[in-house]
PDB file of C-alpha atoms in Angstrom:
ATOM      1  CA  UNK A   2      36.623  -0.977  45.279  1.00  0.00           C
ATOM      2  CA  UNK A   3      37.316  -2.333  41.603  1.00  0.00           C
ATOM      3  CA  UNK A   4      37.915  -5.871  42.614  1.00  0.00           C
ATOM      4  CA  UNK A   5      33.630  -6.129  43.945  1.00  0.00           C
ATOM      5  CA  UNK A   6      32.615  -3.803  41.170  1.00  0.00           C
ATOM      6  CA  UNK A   7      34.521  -6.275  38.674  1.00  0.00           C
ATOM      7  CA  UNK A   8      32.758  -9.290  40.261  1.00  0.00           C
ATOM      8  CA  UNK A   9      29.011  -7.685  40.878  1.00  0.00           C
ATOM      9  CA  UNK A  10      29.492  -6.843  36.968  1.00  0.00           C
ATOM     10  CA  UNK A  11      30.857 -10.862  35.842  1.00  0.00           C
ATOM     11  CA  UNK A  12      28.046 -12.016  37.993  1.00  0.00           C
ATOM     12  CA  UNK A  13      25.376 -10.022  36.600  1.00  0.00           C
ATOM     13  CA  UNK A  14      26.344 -10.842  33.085  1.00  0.00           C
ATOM     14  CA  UNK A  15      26.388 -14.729  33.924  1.00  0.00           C
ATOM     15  CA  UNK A  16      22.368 -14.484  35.459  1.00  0.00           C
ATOM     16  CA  UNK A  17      21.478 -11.524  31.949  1.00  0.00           C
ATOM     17  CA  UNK A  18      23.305 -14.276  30.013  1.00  0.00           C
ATOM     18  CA  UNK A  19      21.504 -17.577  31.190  1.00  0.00           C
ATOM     19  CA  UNK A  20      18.097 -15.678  31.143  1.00  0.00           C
ATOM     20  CA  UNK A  21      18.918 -15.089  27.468  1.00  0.00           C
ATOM     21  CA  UNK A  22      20.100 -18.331  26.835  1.00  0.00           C
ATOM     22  CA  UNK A  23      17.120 -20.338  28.449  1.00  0.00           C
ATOM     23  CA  UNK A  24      14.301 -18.011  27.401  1.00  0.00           C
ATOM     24  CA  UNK A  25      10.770 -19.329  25.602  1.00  0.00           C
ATOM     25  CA  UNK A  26      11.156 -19.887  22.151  1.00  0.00           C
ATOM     26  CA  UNK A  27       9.252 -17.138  20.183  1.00  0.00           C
ATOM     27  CA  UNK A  28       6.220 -18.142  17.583  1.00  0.00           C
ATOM     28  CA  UNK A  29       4.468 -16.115  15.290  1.00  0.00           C
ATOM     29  CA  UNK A  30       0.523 -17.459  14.710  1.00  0.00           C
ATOM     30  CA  UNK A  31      -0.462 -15.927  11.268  1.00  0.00           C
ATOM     31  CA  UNK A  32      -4.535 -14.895  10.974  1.00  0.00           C
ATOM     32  CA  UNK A  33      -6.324 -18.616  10.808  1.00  0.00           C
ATOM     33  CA  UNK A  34      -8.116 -19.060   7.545  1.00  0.00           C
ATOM     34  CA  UNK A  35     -11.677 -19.813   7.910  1.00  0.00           C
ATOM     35  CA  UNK A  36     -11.921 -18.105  11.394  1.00  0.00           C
ATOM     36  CA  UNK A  37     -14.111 -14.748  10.053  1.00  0.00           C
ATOM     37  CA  UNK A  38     -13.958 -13.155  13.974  1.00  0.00           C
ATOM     38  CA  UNK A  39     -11.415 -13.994  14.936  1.00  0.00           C
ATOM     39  CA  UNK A  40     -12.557 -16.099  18.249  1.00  0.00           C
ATOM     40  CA  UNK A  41     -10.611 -19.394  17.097  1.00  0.00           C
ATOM     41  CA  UNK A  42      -7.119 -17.419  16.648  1.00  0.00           C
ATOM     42  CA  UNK A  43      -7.600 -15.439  20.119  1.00  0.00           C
ATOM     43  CA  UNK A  44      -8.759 -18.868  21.493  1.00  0.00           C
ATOM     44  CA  UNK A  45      -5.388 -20.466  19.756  1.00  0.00           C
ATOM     45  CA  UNK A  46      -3.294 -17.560  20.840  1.00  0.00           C
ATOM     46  CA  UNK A  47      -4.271 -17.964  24.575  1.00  0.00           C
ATOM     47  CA  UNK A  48      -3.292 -21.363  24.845  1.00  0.00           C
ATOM     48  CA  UNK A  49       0.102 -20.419  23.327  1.00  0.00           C
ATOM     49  CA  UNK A  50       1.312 -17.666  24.993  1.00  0.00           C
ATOM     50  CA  UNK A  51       2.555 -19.450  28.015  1.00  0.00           C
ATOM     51  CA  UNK A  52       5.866 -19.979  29.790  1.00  0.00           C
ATOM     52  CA  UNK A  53       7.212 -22.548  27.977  1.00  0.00           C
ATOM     53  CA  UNK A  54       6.366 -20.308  24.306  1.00  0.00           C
ATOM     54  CA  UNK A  55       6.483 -16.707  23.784  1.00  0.00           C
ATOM     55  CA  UNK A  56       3.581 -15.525  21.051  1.00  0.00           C
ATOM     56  CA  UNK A  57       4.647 -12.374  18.873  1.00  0.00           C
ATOM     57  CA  UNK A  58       1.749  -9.650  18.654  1.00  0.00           C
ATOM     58  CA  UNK A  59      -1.225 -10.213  16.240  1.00  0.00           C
ATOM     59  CA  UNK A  60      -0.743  -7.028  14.919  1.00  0.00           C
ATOM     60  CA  UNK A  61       3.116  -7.436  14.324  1.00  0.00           C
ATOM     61  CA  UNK A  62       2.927 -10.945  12.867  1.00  0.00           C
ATOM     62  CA  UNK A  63      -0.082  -9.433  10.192  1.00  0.00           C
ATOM     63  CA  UNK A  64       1.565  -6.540   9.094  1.00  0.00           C
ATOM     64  CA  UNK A  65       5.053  -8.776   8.250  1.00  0.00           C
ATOM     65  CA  UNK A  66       2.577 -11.288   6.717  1.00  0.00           C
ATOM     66  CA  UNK A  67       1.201  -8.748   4.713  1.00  0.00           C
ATOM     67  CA  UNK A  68       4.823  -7.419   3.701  1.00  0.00           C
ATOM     68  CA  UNK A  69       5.353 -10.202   2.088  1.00  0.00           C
ATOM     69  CA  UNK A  70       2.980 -10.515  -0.217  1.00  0.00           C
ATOM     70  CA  UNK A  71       1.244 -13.748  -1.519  1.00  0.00           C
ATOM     71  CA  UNK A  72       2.262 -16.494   0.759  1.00  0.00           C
ATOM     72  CA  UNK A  73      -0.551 -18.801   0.177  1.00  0.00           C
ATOM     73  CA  UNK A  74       2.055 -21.467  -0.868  1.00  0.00           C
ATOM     74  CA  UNK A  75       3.722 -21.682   2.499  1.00  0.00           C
ATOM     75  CA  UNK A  76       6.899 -22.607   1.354  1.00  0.00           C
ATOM     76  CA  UNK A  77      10.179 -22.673   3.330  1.00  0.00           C
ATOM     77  CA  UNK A  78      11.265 -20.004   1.529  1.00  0.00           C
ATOM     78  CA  UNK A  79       8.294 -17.658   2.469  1.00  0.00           C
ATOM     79  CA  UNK A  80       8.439 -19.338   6.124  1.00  0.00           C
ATOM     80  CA  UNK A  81      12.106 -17.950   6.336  1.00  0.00           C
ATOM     81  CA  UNK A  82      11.601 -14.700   5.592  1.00  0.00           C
ATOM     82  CA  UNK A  83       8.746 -14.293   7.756  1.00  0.00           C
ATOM     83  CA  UNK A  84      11.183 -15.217  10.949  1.00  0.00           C
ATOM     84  CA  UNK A  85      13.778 -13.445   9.594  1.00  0.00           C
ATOM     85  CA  UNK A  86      11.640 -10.431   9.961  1.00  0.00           C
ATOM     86  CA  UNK A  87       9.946 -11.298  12.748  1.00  0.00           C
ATOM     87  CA  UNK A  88      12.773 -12.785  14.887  1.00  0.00           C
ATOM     88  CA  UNK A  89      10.800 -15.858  15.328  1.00  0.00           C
ATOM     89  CA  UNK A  90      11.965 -19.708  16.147  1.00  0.00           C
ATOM     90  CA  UNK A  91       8.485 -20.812  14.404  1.00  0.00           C
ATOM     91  CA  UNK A  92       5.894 -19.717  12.352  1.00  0.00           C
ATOM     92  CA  UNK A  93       2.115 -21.096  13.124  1.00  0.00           C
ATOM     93  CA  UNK A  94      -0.443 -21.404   9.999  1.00  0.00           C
ATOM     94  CA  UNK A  95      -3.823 -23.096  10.746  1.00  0.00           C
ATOM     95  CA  UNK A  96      -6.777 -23.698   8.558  1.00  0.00           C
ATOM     96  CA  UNK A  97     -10.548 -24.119  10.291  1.00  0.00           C
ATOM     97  CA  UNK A  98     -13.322 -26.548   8.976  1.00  0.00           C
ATOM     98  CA  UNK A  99     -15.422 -28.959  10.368  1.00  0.00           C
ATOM     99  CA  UNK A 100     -15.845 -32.333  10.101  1.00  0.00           C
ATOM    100  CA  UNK A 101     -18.639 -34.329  11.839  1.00  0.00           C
ATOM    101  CA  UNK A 102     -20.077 -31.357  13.644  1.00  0.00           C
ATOM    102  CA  UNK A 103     -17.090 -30.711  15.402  1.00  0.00           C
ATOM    103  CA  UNK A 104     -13.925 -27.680  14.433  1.00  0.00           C
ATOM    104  CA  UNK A 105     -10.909 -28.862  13.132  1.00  0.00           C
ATOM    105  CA  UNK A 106      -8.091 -27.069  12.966  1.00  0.00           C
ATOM    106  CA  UNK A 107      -4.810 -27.776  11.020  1.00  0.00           C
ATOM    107  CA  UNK A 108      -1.937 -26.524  11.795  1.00  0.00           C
ATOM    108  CA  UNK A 109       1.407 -26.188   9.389  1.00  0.00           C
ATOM    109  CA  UNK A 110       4.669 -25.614  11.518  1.00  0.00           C
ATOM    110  CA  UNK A 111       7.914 -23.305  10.320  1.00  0.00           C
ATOM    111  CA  UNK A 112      10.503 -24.379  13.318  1.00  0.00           C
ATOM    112  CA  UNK A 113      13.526 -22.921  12.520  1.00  0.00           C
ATOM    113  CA  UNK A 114      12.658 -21.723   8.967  1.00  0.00           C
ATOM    114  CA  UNK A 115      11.867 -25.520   8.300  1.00  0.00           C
ATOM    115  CA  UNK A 116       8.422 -27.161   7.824  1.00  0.00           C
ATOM    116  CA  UNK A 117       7.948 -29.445  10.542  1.00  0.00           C
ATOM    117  CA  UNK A 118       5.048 -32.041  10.349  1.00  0.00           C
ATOM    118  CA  UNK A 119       1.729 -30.630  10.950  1.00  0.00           C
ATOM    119  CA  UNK A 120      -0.622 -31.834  13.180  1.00  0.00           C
ATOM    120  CA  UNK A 121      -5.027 -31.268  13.561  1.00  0.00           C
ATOM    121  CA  UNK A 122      -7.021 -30.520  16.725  1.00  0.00           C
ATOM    122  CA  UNK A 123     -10.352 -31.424  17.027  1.00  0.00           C
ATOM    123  CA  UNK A 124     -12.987 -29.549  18.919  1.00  0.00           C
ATOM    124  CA  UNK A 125     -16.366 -28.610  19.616  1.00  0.00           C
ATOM    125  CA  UNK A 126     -16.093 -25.946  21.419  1.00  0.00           C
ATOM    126  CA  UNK A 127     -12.481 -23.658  21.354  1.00  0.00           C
ATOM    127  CA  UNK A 128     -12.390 -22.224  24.698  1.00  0.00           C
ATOM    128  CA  UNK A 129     -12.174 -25.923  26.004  1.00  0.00           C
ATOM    129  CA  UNK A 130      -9.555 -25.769  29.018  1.00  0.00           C
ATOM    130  CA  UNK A 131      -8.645 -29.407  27.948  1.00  0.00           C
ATOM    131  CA  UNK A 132      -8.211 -28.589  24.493  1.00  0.00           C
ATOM    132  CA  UNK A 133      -6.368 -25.545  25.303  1.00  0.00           C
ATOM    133  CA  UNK A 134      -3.772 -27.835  27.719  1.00  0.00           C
ATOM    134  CA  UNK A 135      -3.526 -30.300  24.937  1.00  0.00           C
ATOM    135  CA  UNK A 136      -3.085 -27.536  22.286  1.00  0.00           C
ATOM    136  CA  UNK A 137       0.024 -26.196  24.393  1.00  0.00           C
ATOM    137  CA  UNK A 138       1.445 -29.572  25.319  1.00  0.00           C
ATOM    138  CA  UNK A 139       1.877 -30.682  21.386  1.00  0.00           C
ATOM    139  CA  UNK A 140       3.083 -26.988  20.234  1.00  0.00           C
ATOM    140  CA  UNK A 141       5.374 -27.262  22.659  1.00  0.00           C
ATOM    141  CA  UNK A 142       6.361 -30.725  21.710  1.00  0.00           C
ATOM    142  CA  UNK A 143       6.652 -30.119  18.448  1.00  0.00           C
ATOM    143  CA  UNK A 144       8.535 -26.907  18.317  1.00  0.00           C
ATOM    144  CA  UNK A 145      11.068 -28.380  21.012  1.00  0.00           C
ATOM    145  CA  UNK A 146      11.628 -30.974  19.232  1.00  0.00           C
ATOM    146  CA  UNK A 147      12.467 -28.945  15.992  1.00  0.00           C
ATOM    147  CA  UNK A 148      14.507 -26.128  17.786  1.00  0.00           C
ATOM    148  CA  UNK A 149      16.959 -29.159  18.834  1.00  0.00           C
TER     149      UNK A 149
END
């Protein structure tokens, strides 16, 4: 009766284990400056929160943002604390303007609790399914490639 106990239990713990081990890497997306309503942040947050990456809660990521006090700098430092707090493996901050009628965001990256290049997104319209797919594909990109 021990012995299949004993081996149900090592089993389990191997399949809890690997689920850990190979789970979505989790990102925090601060507010997005520029975006009053908050449409290009839910739009951004959509695209995210995906298989491959696990998005932390609006709510969460604002009020540990707000903790924190002046972080327009965006420095490492800052960017380390933030995951610390949050438990996150990156930490998203965009900026929206436009340039030649069309949105452009740029993004700042915190993989790891260390900037990773940045990247921009151009749009015209943010609920693009396109721009949504090519959103995910370089987030993911970029934070796997950081997380390594």
């Amino acid at each position: 009766m021990i012995r299949p106990l004993a081996s149900f239990v090592f089993a389990f713990s191997i399949v809890a284990f690997s689920a850990v081990a190979g789970a979505a890497p989790k990102v925090a997306l601060t507010a997005i400056d520029g975006d009053s309503d908050g449409d290009v942040r839910e739009a951004v947050a959509e695209a995210l929160d995906t298989e491959e990456l696990t998005l932390i809660g609006e709510r969460e990521t604002n009020r540990a943002f707000d903790k924190l006090g002046d972080v327009e700098s965006s420095s490492e430092r800052d960017a380390k604390k933030l995951s610390k707090v949050l438990e996150a493996d990156a930490i998203v901050l965009a900026t929206l303007g436009k340039r030649n009628g069309s949105k452009l965001l740029k993004f700042k990256l915190f993989v790891n609790g260390n900037r990773s290049k940045g990247f921009s997104v151009h749009s015209k319209k943010e609920n693009s399914p396109k721009d949504k797919k090519a959103l995910r594909n370089k987030m993911v990109e970029k934070i796997g490639n950081g997380s390594e």
